[in-house]
GROMACS .gro file of C-alpha atoms in nm:
model
  510
    1MET     CA    1  -7.177  -3.104  -5.105
    2ALA     CA    2  -7.214  -2.727  -5.092
    3GLU     CA    3  -6.890  -2.600  -5.078
    4ARG     CA    4  -6.708  -2.267  -5.196
    5VAL     CA    5  -6.321  -2.266  -5.219
    6THR     CA    6  -6.177  -1.858  -5.266
    7ALA     CA    7  -5.810  -1.789  -5.285
    8ALA     CA    8  -5.821  -1.494  -4.987
    9ALA     CA    9  -5.457  -1.274  -4.990
   10GLY     CA   10  -5.317  -1.560  -5.228
   11LEU     CA   11  -5.412  -1.802  -4.942
   12LEU     CA   12  -5.757  -2.116  -4.993
   13VAL     CA   13  -5.998  -2.074  -4.802
   14HIS     CA   14  -6.303  -2.370  -4.785
   15LEU     CA   15  -6.638  -2.334  -4.659
   16ASP     CA   16  -6.849  -2.596  -4.673
   17ARG     CA   17  -7.203  -2.524  -4.595
   18ASP     CA   18  -7.361  -2.843  -4.560
   19SER     CA   19  -7.103  -2.917  -4.243
   20PRO     CA   20  -7.283  -2.876  -3.909
   21VAL     CA   21  -6.990  -2.669  -3.801
   22PRO     CA   22  -7.094  -2.288  -3.841
   23LEU     CA   23  -6.865  -2.107  -4.101
   24GLN     CA   24  -6.752  -1.860  -3.882
   25GLN     CA   25  -6.613  -2.167  -3.708
   26GLN     CA   26  -6.518  -2.312  -4.008
   27LEU     CA   27  -6.289  -1.972  -4.133
   28CYS     CA   28  -6.144  -1.929  -3.789
   29ASP     CA   29  -6.052  -2.327  -3.782
   30GLN     CA   30  -5.875  -2.261  -4.139
   31VAL     CA   31  -5.717  -1.973  -4.080
   32THR     CA   32  -5.588  -2.100  -3.772
   33GLY     CA   33  -5.457  -2.394  -3.971
   34LEU     CA   34  -5.295  -2.178  -4.160
   35VAL     CA   35  -5.088  -1.982  -3.959
   36ARG     CA   36  -4.953  -2.311  -3.838
   37GLY     CA   37  -4.862  -2.419  -4.099
   38GLY     CA   38  -4.649  -2.147  -4.155
   39ARG     CA   39  -4.826  -2.015  -4.482
   40LEU     CA   40  -4.927  -1.690  -4.281
   41ARG     CA   41  -4.662  -1.569  -4.105
   42PRO     CA   42  -4.628  -1.314  -3.833
   43GLY     CA   43  -4.705  -0.931  -3.941
   44ASP     CA   44  -4.874  -1.067  -4.255
   45ALA     CA   45  -5.211  -0.854  -4.371
   46VAL     CA   46  -5.524  -1.063  -4.386
   47PRO     CA   47  -5.811  -0.870  -4.604
   48ALA     CA   48  -6.072  -0.648  -4.502
   49THR     CA   49  -6.368  -0.811  -4.399
   50ARG     CA   50  -6.531  -0.662  -4.630
   51GLU     CA   51  -6.298  -0.829  -4.886
   52LEU     CA   52  -6.268  -1.089  -4.748
   53ALA     CA   53  -6.703  -1.122  -4.686
   54ARG     CA   54  -6.745  -1.064  -5.108
   55GLN     CA   55  -6.486  -1.350  -5.200
   56LEU     CA   56  -6.630  -1.546  -4.981
   57GLU     CA   57  -6.999  -1.485  -5.047
   58VAL     CA   58  -7.071  -1.484  -4.679
   59SER     CA   59  -7.204  -1.187  -4.452
   60ARG     CA   60  -6.964  -0.999  -4.310
   61THR     CA   61  -7.110  -1.044  -3.988
   62VAL     CA   62  -6.960  -1.430  -4.043
   63VAL     CA   63  -6.592  -1.299  -4.128
   64LEU     CA   64  -6.642  -1.040  -3.838
   65ARG     CA   65  -6.708  -1.307  -3.549
   66ALA     CA   66  -6.423  -1.527  -3.722
   67TYR     CA   67  -6.189  -1.274  -3.672
   68GLU     CA   68  -6.269  -1.160  -3.313
   69LEU     CA   69  -6.201  -1.524  -3.219
   70LEU     CA   70  -5.891  -1.513  -3.400
   71ARG     CA   71  -5.783  -1.175  -3.223
   72ALA     CA   72  -5.954  -1.379  -2.864
   73ARG     CA   73  -5.658  -1.694  -2.954
   74GLY     CA   74  -5.397  -1.468  -3.013
   75VAL     CA   75  -5.356  -1.587  -3.381
   76LEU     CA   76  -5.494  -1.227  -3.526
   77THR     CA   77  -5.397  -0.878  -3.363
   78ALA     CA   78  -5.471  -0.490  -3.504
   79ARG     CA   79  -5.238  -0.297  -3.577
   80ARG     CA   80  -5.301   0.073  -3.642
   81GLY     CA   81  -5.223   0.202  -4.009
   82SER     CA   82  -5.238  -0.222  -4.109
   83GLY     CA   83  -5.527  -0.336  -4.026
   84THR     CA   84  -5.533  -0.668  -3.916
   85VAL     CA   85  -5.246  -0.870  -3.931
   86VAL     CA   86  -5.104  -1.217  -3.791
   87ALA     CA   87  -5.002  -1.184  -3.437
   88GLY     CA   88  -4.579  -1.200  -3.361
   89GLN     CA   89  -4.596  -1.543  -3.179
   90ALA     CA   90  -4.845  -1.848  -3.351
   91PRO     CA   91  -5.043  -1.997  -3.097
   92ALA     CA   92  -4.888  -2.355  -2.993
   93ALA     CA   93  -4.983  -2.682  -3.178
   94GLY     CA   94  -4.975  -3.033  -3.052
   95VAL     CA   95  -4.711  -3.112  -3.147
   96PRO     CA   96  -4.474  -2.782  -3.138
   97PRO     CA   97  -4.269  -2.726  -3.519
   98ALA     CA   98  -3.924  -2.789  -3.500
   99SER     CA   99  -3.737  -2.416  -3.512
  100ARG     CA  100  -3.553  -2.421  -3.798
  101THR     CA  101  -3.182  -2.265  -3.821
  102PRO     CA  102  -3.155  -2.024  -4.077
  103LEU     CA  103  -2.910  -2.138  -4.331
  104ALA     CA  104  -2.580  -1.977  -4.322
  105PRO     CA  105  -2.422  -1.834  -4.674
  106ARG     CA  106  -2.251  -2.053  -4.837
  107PRO     CA  107  -1.865  -2.053  -4.780
  108PRO     CA  108  -1.647  -1.914  -5.038
  109ARG     CA  109  -1.444  -2.206  -5.255
  110PRO     CA  110  -1.156  -2.152  -5.162
  111THR     CA  111  -0.858  -2.049  -5.424
  112ASP     CA  112  -0.568  -2.232  -5.550
  113ASP     CA  113  -0.342  -2.181  -5.211
  114GLY     CA  114  -0.588  -2.173  -4.997
  115HIS     CA  115  -0.665  -1.837  -4.928
  116PRO     CA  116  -1.022  -1.733  -4.941
  117LEU     CA  117  -1.065  -1.457  -5.256
  118TRP     CA  118  -1.371  -1.282  -5.131
  119GLN     CA  119  -1.336  -1.301  -4.760
  120PRO     CA  120  -1.461  -1.117  -4.567
  121TRP     CA  121  -1.792  -1.043  -4.649
  122GLU     CA  122  -1.879  -0.720  -4.718
  123PRO     CA  123  -2.101  -0.525  -4.477
  124PRO     CA  124  -2.464  -0.477  -4.574
  125PRO     CA  125  -2.595  -0.179  -4.739
  126MET     CA  126  -2.872  -0.052  -4.429
  127HIS     CA  127  -2.872   0.178  -4.116
  128HIS     CA  128  -2.728   0.055  -3.858
  129GLY     CA  129  -2.923   0.104  -3.538
  130GLY     CA  130  -2.681   0.308  -3.275
  131VAL     CA  131  -2.457   0.432  -3.492
  132ALA     CA  132  -2.583   0.787  -3.630
  133LEU     CA  133  -2.238   0.886  -3.898
  134ASP     CA  134  -2.148   0.618  -4.094
  135PHE     CA  135  -1.871   0.676  -4.334
  136ARG     CA  136  -1.977   0.448  -4.561
  137HIS     CA  137  -1.877   0.406  -4.887
  138GLY     CA  138  -2.072   0.372  -5.221
  139THR     CA  139  -2.346   0.555  -5.071
  140PRO     CA  140  -2.473   0.878  -5.303
  141ALA     CA  141  -2.591   1.231  -5.126
  142LEU     CA  142  -3.015   1.034  -5.145
  143ALA     CA  143  -3.136   1.341  -4.973
  144ALA     CA  144  -2.985   1.601  -5.253
  145PHE     CA  145  -3.135   1.411  -5.567
  146PRO     CA  146  -3.401   1.594  -5.723
  147VAL     CA  147  -3.719   1.378  -5.735
  148ALA     CA  148  -3.948   1.603  -5.800
  149ARG     CA  149  -3.767   1.655  -6.148
  150TRP     CA  150  -3.762   1.303  -6.172
  151ARG     CA  151  -4.082   1.248  -6.106
  152GLN     CA  152  -4.158   1.473  -6.440
  153SER     CA  153  -3.944   1.174  -6.636
  154LEU     CA  154  -4.136   0.960  -6.524
  155ALA     CA  155  -4.472   1.093  -6.627
  156ALA     CA  156  -4.324   1.210  -6.937
  157ALA     CA  157  -4.225   0.802  -7.009
  158TYR     CA  158  -4.562   0.692  -6.897
  159ALA     CA  159  -4.730   0.951  -7.087
  160ARG     CA  160  -4.574   0.807  -7.394
  161ALA     CA  161  -4.582   0.441  -7.348
  162ASP     CA  162  -4.792   0.277  -7.540
  163ALA     CA  163  -4.906  -0.099  -7.603
  164THR     CA  164  -4.487  -0.197  -7.691
  165ALA     CA  165  -4.353  -0.038  -7.407
  166LEU     CA  166  -4.571  -0.134  -7.175
  167GLY     CA  167  -4.453  -0.517  -7.280
  168TYR     CA  168  -4.163  -0.719  -7.376
  169GLY     CA  169  -3.886  -0.507  -7.536
  170HIS     CA  170  -3.549  -0.529  -7.671
  171ALA     CA  171  -3.312  -0.760  -7.439
  172GLU     CA  172  -3.088  -0.488  -7.541
  173GLY     CA  173  -3.260  -0.151  -7.406
  174SER     CA  174  -3.444   0.111  -7.511
  175PRO     CA  175  -3.299   0.241  -7.814
  176ALA     CA  176  -3.362   0.635  -7.681
  177LEU     CA  177  -3.181   0.535  -7.366
  178ARG     CA  178  -2.938   0.368  -7.558
  179ALA     CA  179  -2.863   0.693  -7.798
  180GLU     CA  180  -2.872   0.918  -7.514
  181ILE     CA  181  -2.560   0.652  -7.322
  182ALA     CA  182  -2.408   0.684  -7.648
  183ALA     CA  183  -2.397   1.089  -7.655
  184LEU     CA  184  -2.304   1.105  -7.291
  185LEU     CA  185  -1.985   0.858  -7.339
  186ARG     CA  186  -1.903   1.079  -7.620
  187GLN     CA  187  -1.911   1.376  -7.425
  188SER     CA  188  -1.762   1.273  -7.061
  189ARG     CA  189  -1.577   0.998  -7.177
  190ALA     CA  190  -1.412   1.013  -7.529
  191LEU     CA  191  -1.575   0.670  -7.635
  192ASP     CA  192  -1.705   0.701  -7.930
  193ALA     CA  193  -1.975   0.407  -7.974
  194PRO     CA  194  -2.265   0.364  -8.163
  195PRO     CA  195  -2.566   0.227  -8.005
  196ASP     CA  196  -2.568  -0.089  -8.128
  197ARG     CA  197  -2.275  -0.166  -7.905
  198ILE     CA  198  -2.433  -0.099  -7.595
  199VAL     CA  199  -2.634  -0.311  -7.408
  200VAL     CA  200  -2.877  -0.165  -7.067
  201THR     CA  201  -2.828  -0.388  -6.812
  202THR     CA  202  -2.985  -0.453  -6.461
  203GLY     CA  203  -2.690  -0.237  -6.310
  204ALA     CA  204  -2.277  -0.316  -6.338
  205THR     CA  205  -2.298  -0.563  -6.164
  206GLN     CA  206  -2.562  -0.826  -6.425
  207ALA     CA  207  -2.348  -0.696  -6.700
  208MET     CA  208  -2.030  -0.800  -6.514
  209ASP     CA  209  -2.149  -1.152  -6.435
  210ILE     CA  210  -2.305  -1.260  -6.824
  211LEU     CA  211  -1.958  -1.132  -6.931
  212VAL     CA  212  -1.791  -1.420  -6.682
  213ARG     CA  213  -2.060  -1.650  -6.757
  214LEU     CA  214  -1.960  -1.604  -7.167
  215LEU     CA  215  -1.561  -1.536  -7.119
  216VAL     CA  216  -1.501  -1.797  -6.911
  217ARG     CA  217  -1.487  -2.209  -6.898
  218PRO     CA  218  -1.353  -2.430  -6.682
  219GLY     CA  219  -0.973  -2.449  -6.669
  220ASP     CA  220  -0.971  -2.031  -6.763
  221VAL     CA  221  -0.781  -1.775  -6.540
  222VAL     CA  222  -0.995  -1.443  -6.401
  223VAL     CA  223  -0.765  -1.132  -6.329
  224ILE     CA  224  -0.867  -0.914  -6.042
  225GLU     CA  225  -0.625  -0.623  -5.851
  226ASP     CA  226  -0.519  -0.634  -5.574
  227PRO     CA  227  -0.702  -0.512  -5.331
  228SER     CA  228  -1.046  -0.528  -5.506
  229HIS     CA  229  -1.391  -0.523  -5.410
  230THR     CA  230  -1.539  -0.815  -5.231
  231VAL     CA  231  -1.858  -0.848  -5.485
  232LEU     CA  232  -1.645  -0.867  -5.730
  233ARG     CA  233  -1.477  -1.108  -5.590
  234GLN     CA  234  -1.708  -1.343  -5.508
  235ILE     CA  235  -1.859  -1.328  -5.887
  236PHE     CA  236  -1.514  -1.425  -5.992
  237GLY     CA  237  -1.468  -1.689  -5.759
  238PHE     CA  238  -1.849  -1.877  -5.803
  239SER     CA  239  -1.707  -1.907  -6.229
  240GLU     CA  240  -1.493  -2.250  -6.258
  241ALA     CA  241  -1.214  -2.040  -6.315
  242ALA     CA  242  -0.923  -1.963  -6.164
  243VAL     CA  243  -0.915  -1.608  -5.946
  244VAL     CA  244  -0.551  -1.492  -5.950
  245PRO     CA  245  -0.526  -1.134  -5.825
  246VAL     CA  246  -0.222  -0.896  -5.894
  247PRO     CA  247  -0.139  -0.613  -5.689
  248VAL     CA  248  -0.149  -0.238  -5.747
  249ASP     CA  249   0.037   0.076  -5.735
  250GLU     CA  250   0.055   0.428  -5.767
  251GLN     CA  251   0.003   0.349  -6.125
  252GLY     CA  252  -0.286   0.114  -6.147
  253LEU     CA  253  -0.243  -0.231  -6.255
  254ARG     CA  254   0.073  -0.400  -6.209
  255VAL     CA  255   0.069  -0.516  -6.611
  256GLU     CA  256   0.429  -0.607  -6.558
  257ASP     CA  257   0.393  -0.843  -6.283
  258ILE     CA  258   0.082  -1.062  -6.452
  259ASP     CA  259   0.253  -1.341  -6.585
  260ALA     CA  260   0.449  -1.380  -6.284
  261CYS     CA  261   0.157  -1.404  -6.126
  262VAL     CA  262  -0.037  -1.657  -6.285
  263ARG     CA  263   0.267  -1.880  -6.290
  264ALA     CA  264   0.316  -1.868  -5.899
  265ARG     CA  265  -0.024  -2.014  -5.900
  266GLY     CA  266   0.025  -2.277  -6.085
  267HIS     CA  267  -0.139  -2.150  -6.434
  268ASP     CA  268  -0.092  -2.091  -6.788
  269PRO     CA  269  -0.038  -1.704  -6.862
  270GLY     CA  270  -0.254  -1.795  -7.226
  271ARG     CA  271  -0.512  -1.899  -7.037
  272VAL     CA  272  -0.598  -1.616  -6.936
  273ARG     CA  273  -0.971  -1.461  -7.077
  274LEU     CA  274  -1.011  -1.217  -6.868
  275VAL     CA  275  -0.852  -0.922  -6.712
  276TYR     CA  276  -1.077  -0.669  -6.365
  277VAL     CA  277  -0.970  -0.359  -6.367
  278THR     CA  278  -1.087   0.001  -6.204
  279PRO     CA  279  -0.861   0.241  -6.373
  280SER     CA  280  -1.070   0.587  -6.326
  281HIS     CA  281  -1.050   0.523  -5.946
  282GLN     CA  282  -0.888   0.193  -5.856
  283PHE     CA  283  -1.117   0.031  -5.607
  284PRO     CA  284  -1.013   0.058  -5.222
  285THR     CA  285  -0.677   0.284  -5.326
  286GLY     CA  286  -0.870   0.540  -5.559
  287TYR     CA  287  -0.547   0.537  -5.780
  288VAL     CA  288  -0.629   0.688  -6.135
  289MET     CA  289  -0.422   0.396  -6.396
  290SER     CA  290  -0.147   0.611  -6.592
  291GLU     CA  291  -0.124   0.597  -6.912
  292ALA     CA  292   0.149   0.400  -7.007
  293ARG     CA  293   0.001   0.134  -6.748
  294ARG     CA  294  -0.316   0.109  -6.987
  295SER     CA  295  -0.144   0.114  -7.311
  296ALA     CA  296   0.107  -0.171  -7.169
  297LEU     CA  297  -0.206  -0.393  -7.061
  298VAL     CA  298  -0.459  -0.344  -7.422
  299ASP     CA  299  -0.138  -0.480  -7.555
  300TRP     CA  300  -0.082  -0.766  -7.315
  301ALA     CA  301  -0.453  -0.873  -7.337
  302TYR     CA  302  -0.484  -0.839  -7.718
  303GLU     CA  303  -0.163  -1.057  -7.724
  304ARG     CA  304  -0.314  -1.351  -7.521
  305GLY     CA  305  -0.599  -1.278  -7.697
  306ALA     CA  306  -0.820  -1.248  -7.326
  307THR     CA  307  -1.062  -0.927  -7.292
  308VAL     CA  308  -1.043  -0.660  -7.080
  309LEU     CA  309  -1.319  -0.544  -6.805
  310GLU     CA  310  -1.351  -0.213  -6.747
  311ASP     CA  311  -1.523  -0.105  -6.418
  312ASP     CA  312  -1.607   0.290  -6.423
  313TYR     CA  313  -1.768   0.338  -6.145
  314HIS     CA  314  -1.738   0.686  -5.970
  315ASN     CA  315  -1.612   0.874  -6.270
  316GLU     CA  316  -1.806   1.139  -6.316
  317PHE     CA  317  -1.669   1.294  -6.000
  318ALA     CA  318  -1.362   1.424  -6.044
  319PHE     CA  319  -1.224   1.697  -5.845
  320SER     CA  320  -0.872   1.748  -5.978
  321GLY     CA  321  -0.769   1.937  -6.316
  322GLU     CA  322  -0.624   1.614  -6.475
  323ARG     CA  323  -0.909   1.306  -6.598
  324LEU     CA  324  -0.807   1.030  -6.856
  325PRO     CA  325  -1.049   0.880  -7.078
  326ALA     CA  326  -1.211   0.599  -7.017
  327LEU     CA  327  -0.980   0.288  -7.132
  328ALA     CA  328  -1.224   0.174  -7.420
  329SER     CA  329  -1.203   0.464  -7.554
  330CYS     CA  330  -0.796   0.456  -7.641
  331ARG     CA  331  -0.621   0.239  -7.894
  332HIS     CA  332  -0.851  -0.057  -7.766
  333ARG     CA  333  -0.793  -0.283  -7.998
  334GLY     CA  334  -1.107  -0.439  -7.968
  335VAL     CA  335  -1.015  -0.633  -7.710
  336VAL     CA  336  -1.238  -0.390  -7.359
  337ALA     CA  337  -1.552  -0.416  -7.249
  338TYR     CA  338  -1.656  -0.085  -7.062
  339VAL     CA  339  -1.918  -0.075  -6.758
  340GLY     CA  340  -2.133   0.159  -6.610
  341SER     CA  341  -2.374   0.226  -6.383
  342PHE     CA  342  -2.646   0.530  -6.284
  343SER     CA  343  -2.588   0.365  -5.878
  344LYS     CA  344  -2.388   0.595  -5.841
  345THR     CA  345  -2.517   0.938  -6.010
  346LEU     CA  346  -2.877   0.908  -5.951
  347PHE     CA  347  -2.957   0.644  -5.690
  348PRO     CA  348  -2.923   0.281  -5.603
  349ALA     CA  349  -3.319   0.144  -5.649
  350LEU     CA  350  -3.297   0.298  -6.017
  351ARG     CA  351  -3.128  -0.061  -6.067
  352ILE     CA  352  -2.957   0.022  -6.456
  353GLY     CA  353  -2.673   0.026  -6.550
  354TYR     CA  354  -2.508  -0.065  -6.912
  355ALA     CA  355  -2.229  -0.198  -7.073
  356VAL     CA  356  -2.035  -0.085  -7.408
  357LEU     CA  357  -1.919  -0.429  -7.551
  358PRO     CA  358  -1.668  -0.469  -7.891
  359SER     CA  359  -1.886  -0.568  -8.181
  360SER     CA  360  -1.780  -0.943  -8.206
  361LEU     CA  361  -1.934  -0.990  -7.782
  362VAL     CA  362  -2.309  -0.828  -7.872
  363ARG     CA  363  -2.502  -1.118  -7.980
  364PRO     CA  364  -2.373  -1.385  -7.746
  365PHE     CA  365  -2.389  -1.136  -7.468
  366LEU     CA  366  -2.807  -1.035  -7.574
  367GLY     CA  367  -2.857  -1.417  -7.586
  368ILE     CA  368  -2.750  -1.474  -7.241
  369LYS     CA  369  -2.918  -1.156  -7.073
  370TRP     CA  370  -3.236  -1.209  -7.225
  371ILE     CA  371  -3.199  -1.587  -7.102
  372THR     CA  372  -3.161  -1.439  -6.776
  373ASP     CA  373  -3.428  -1.143  -6.755
  374ARG     CA  374  -3.564  -1.095  -7.077
  375LEU     CA  375  -3.525  -0.694  -7.044
  376THR     CA  376  -3.413  -0.477  -6.745
  377PRO     CA  377  -3.747  -0.230  -6.688
  378THR     CA  378  -3.839  -0.098  -7.005
  379VAL     CA  379  -4.016   0.235  -6.860
  380GLY     CA  380  -3.759   0.301  -6.658
  381GLN     CA  381  -3.535   0.338  -6.885
  382GLU     CA  382  -3.789   0.573  -7.120
  383ALA     CA  383  -3.742   0.820  -6.825
  384LEU     CA  384  -3.365   0.752  -6.788
  385ALA     CA  385  -3.354   0.890  -7.131
  386ASP     CA  386  -3.545   1.143  -7.104
  387PHE     CA  387  -3.422   1.304  -6.761
  388LEU     CA  388  -3.072   1.295  -6.974
  389ALA     CA  389  -3.202   1.441  -7.304
  390THR     CA  390  -3.365   1.727  -7.130
  391GLY     CA  391  -3.001   1.840  -6.969
  392ALA     CA  392  -3.187   1.767  -6.570
  393TYR     CA  393  -2.886   1.462  -6.575
  394THR     CA  394  -2.615   1.694  -6.634
  395ARG     CA  395  -2.777   1.994  -6.372
  396HIS     CA  396  -2.754   1.683  -6.113
  397ILE     CA  397  -2.391   1.609  -6.204
  398SER     CA  398  -2.296   1.975  -6.153
  399ARG     CA  399  -2.435   2.019  -5.834
  400MET     CA  400  -2.344   1.726  -5.684
  401THR     CA  401  -1.954   1.731  -5.812
  402ARG     CA  402  -2.009   2.089  -5.606
  403LEU     CA  403  -2.146   1.952  -5.301
  404TYR     CA  404  -1.908   1.653  -5.321
  405ARG     CA  405  -1.602   1.845  -5.322
  406GLN     CA  406  -1.709   2.098  -5.031
  407ARG     CA  407  -1.765   1.706  -4.845
  408ARG     CA  408  -1.459   1.557  -4.964
  409ARG     CA  409  -1.251   1.928  -4.866
  410ARG     CA  410  -1.374   1.908  -4.506
  411LEU     CA  411  -1.290   1.529  -4.454
  412LEU     CA  412  -0.958   1.589  -4.578
  413GLU     CA  413  -0.879   1.876  -4.341
  414ALA     CA  414  -1.023   1.726  -4.058
  415LEU     CA  415  -0.841   1.412  -4.060
  416TYR     CA  416  -0.502   1.629  -4.127
  417GLU     CA  417  -0.645   1.902  -3.838
  418HIS     CA  418  -0.686   1.600  -3.576
  419PHE     CA  419  -0.434   1.312  -3.711
  420GLY     CA  420  -0.152   1.618  -3.857
  421ALA     CA  421   0.125   1.386  -4.037
  422GLY     CA  422  -0.046   1.069  -3.918
  423VAL     CA  423  -0.245   1.006  -4.158
  424ARG     CA  424  -0.201   0.870  -4.516
  425VAL     CA  425  -0.505   0.975  -4.770
  426SER     CA  426  -0.523   0.797  -5.128
  427GLY     CA  427  -0.852   0.847  -5.391
  428GLU     CA  428  -0.882   1.209  -5.319
  429ALA     CA  429  -0.835   1.345  -5.618
  430ALA     CA  430  -1.211   1.113  -5.771
  431GLY     CA  431  -1.519   0.946  -5.695
  432LEU     CA  432  -1.738   0.913  -5.322
  433HIS     CA  433  -1.469   0.779  -5.113
  434VAL     CA  434  -1.147   0.804  -4.998
  435LEU     CA  435  -0.875   0.526  -4.827
  436VAL     CA  436  -0.727   0.662  -4.482
  437THR     CA  437  -0.415   0.477  -4.325
  438LEU     CA  438  -0.283   0.621  -3.996
  439THR     CA  439   0.085   0.601  -3.990
  440GLY     CA  440   0.326   0.718  -3.788
  441GLY     CA  441   0.334   0.487  -3.463
  442HIS     CA  442  -0.028   0.421  -3.476
  443ARG     CA  443  -0.021   0.066  -3.385
  444ALA     CA  444  -0.392  -0.056  -3.293
  445PRO     CA  445  -0.559  -0.347  -3.456
  446GLU     CA  446  -0.824  -0.237  -3.703
  447PRO     CA  447  -1.101  -0.449  -3.593
  448GLU     CA  448  -1.028  -0.277  -3.209
  449ILE     CA  449  -0.999   0.104  -3.371
  450ALA     CA  450  -1.368  -0.011  -3.568
  451ARG     CA  451  -1.533  -0.143  -3.261
  452ARG     CA  452  -1.472   0.191  -3.014
  453ALA     CA  453  -1.557   0.395  -3.265
  454ALA     CA  454  -1.895   0.227  -3.317
  455ALA     CA  455  -1.961   0.291  -2.991
  456HIS     CA  456  -1.900   0.665  -2.983
  457GLY     CA  457  -2.135   0.643  -3.263
  458VAL     CA  458  -1.940   0.684  -3.619
  459ARG     CA  459  -1.908   0.378  -3.824
  460VAL     CA  460  -1.540   0.324  -4.025
  461TYR     CA  461  -1.497   0.006  -4.253
  462PRO     CA  462  -1.135  -0.122  -4.237
  463ALA     CA  463  -0.969  -0.198  -4.523
  464SER     CA  464  -0.793  -0.532  -4.470
  465GLY     CA  465  -1.039  -0.742  -4.590
  466TYR     CA  466  -0.993  -0.621  -4.895
  467PHE     CA  467  -0.606  -0.707  -5.011
  468VAL     CA  468  -0.565  -1.034  -5.086
  469ARG     CA  469  -0.217  -1.145  -5.086
  470GLY     CA  470  -0.151  -0.930  -4.790
  471ALA     CA  471  -0.307  -0.660  -4.601
  472PRO     CA  472  -0.165  -0.292  -4.496
  473ALA     CA  473   0.116  -0.278  -4.223
  474GLU     CA  474  -0.101  -0.021  -4.048
  475PRO     CA  475  -0.436   0.034  -3.988
  476ALA     CA  476  -0.660   0.163  -4.296
  477PHE     CA  477  -1.031   0.224  -4.353
  478LEU     CA  478  -1.170   0.294  -4.660
  479MET     CA  479  -1.389   0.659  -4.585
  480GLY     CA  480  -1.700   0.758  -4.769
  481TYR     CA  481  -1.787   1.135  -4.757
  482ALA     CA  482  -2.114   1.161  -4.997
  483ALA     CA  483  -2.389   1.121  -4.798
  484LEU     CA  484  -2.288   1.275  -4.502
  485PRO     CA  485  -2.349   1.690  -4.443
  486VAL     CA  486  -1.986   1.875  -4.344
  487ALA     CA  487  -2.076   1.961  -3.974
  488ARG     CA  488  -2.143   1.554  -3.979
  489ILE     CA  489  -1.774   1.439  -4.120
  490THR     CA  490  -1.613   1.703  -3.879
  491GLU     CA  491  -1.826   1.514  -3.575
  492GLY     CA  492  -1.762   1.182  -3.717
  493VAL     CA  493  -1.371   1.291  -3.788
  494ALA     CA  494  -1.303   1.353  -3.429
  495LEU     CA  495  -1.531   1.112  -3.315
  496LEU     CA  496  -1.294   0.864  -3.451
  497ALA     CA  497  -0.948   1.015  -3.382
  498ALA     CA  498  -1.096   0.967  -2.998
  499ALA     CA  499  -1.186   0.615  -3.039
  500VAL     CA  500  -0.794   0.607  -3.205
  501ARG     CA  501  -0.632   0.754  -2.882
  502GLU     CA  502  -0.840   0.520  -2.655
  503THR     CA  503  -0.767   0.216  -2.850
  504GLU     CA  504  -0.399   0.281  -2.844
  505ARG     CA  505  -0.429   0.361  -2.466
  506ASN     CA  506  -0.557   0.023  -2.347
  507GLY     CA  507  -0.309  -0.108  -2.625
  508ARG     CA  508  -0.027   0.020  -2.410
  509ARG     CA  509  -0.201  -0.001  -2.043
  510ARG     CA  510  -0.227  -0.378  -2.183
   0.00000   0.00000   0.00000
């Protein structure tokens, strides 16, 4: 039996030339079966007629006639600019397939006292239909990124790429990039670490995930700041350790409360293996950890045999004269693992972060990284090394600092213009967001204010979900400003103020 089997667009198509069924009918029936079986789904492109004819070694007429039959049956449709694709709804088979309910996210494992540490889920980082003004935190001014200059660094990296650069590189990352990161940290964060203690990762999140895997065992304790980022609580919460929140005040993590908080959860402070902190710009309050607290935390961790995980996100953007060096640069006594990222300074899709590790952690960290992903993409690292070495990164940070300072100033001015003494702002000294608390009698619930603001075309983010031990007594919102032009910030705050007034009027009527 003469049979032609080919993988078209990754799918097996079988044509039996000895069959009495015409070839175009065989092709039509098989594509229909692939759609009914879910191998081809609505919106999937099918091969161009010439390409499929070449693969199947038949005349193009056979494929053209098969496609005509499939369009007539409603299986395929022609889409301008996209060629021929599977239609939006597959034709009904003899027995309709049972509808599937999408799997819901796995619910978080509650902590010992029943509080789900990482609720609510973080809002998805995407554009929301109908919401024109989005004060989402963590989004840089991507429209101001020097794409043309970045292309030059990419071109230079590919021009230098040889077989080694295109293959499996070192798990610790590009030597050139690690050297540039070492120079950058030495100059900007007073952190003098040799390149052999720096590991390049696929974003800061991977670095933190590996550290948890490396350091934490069942029965251990991880200390986090309260409030804190929900994503970090997911990383720590899915480990087999007990996650204990410790409160933060204007000086940062209350180091003196760690032992008491751990004992209150029924655990031994001696089992604390990891303490997560954001000392340069605490998330979400924006507080900067004082020198006294930094010293106390390092001493506490050294005495307990714990590791401090310093997340130095947003460290490049500071708007006040006072800027403390990285915690890892101080008398860290070998207990601080420093994590940074280029997601906020350049662009999130770059997916390049790094960890500066105590010497004793480098080899085991690399062992886990090699198992999980082998290496962070090499050519992108070489392009970033070029971007840093040529001064393009420094110039970009300088421009962005000026731009963010302008947008931050407009946000603060607009908030005080509309709310006066009825607003309190924290975190304005650094970073790309502020924590805004409505004071002076504002008692409208956060979700209702957010809902009415969205109706006005403004998206703001309630802060209560970031607190574990107790939500703020007054409505508070996390407001990022980096991605919004000055005029849009002015408009957005005015609309937010109108939404607050409406919410409070309706509350009084009820």
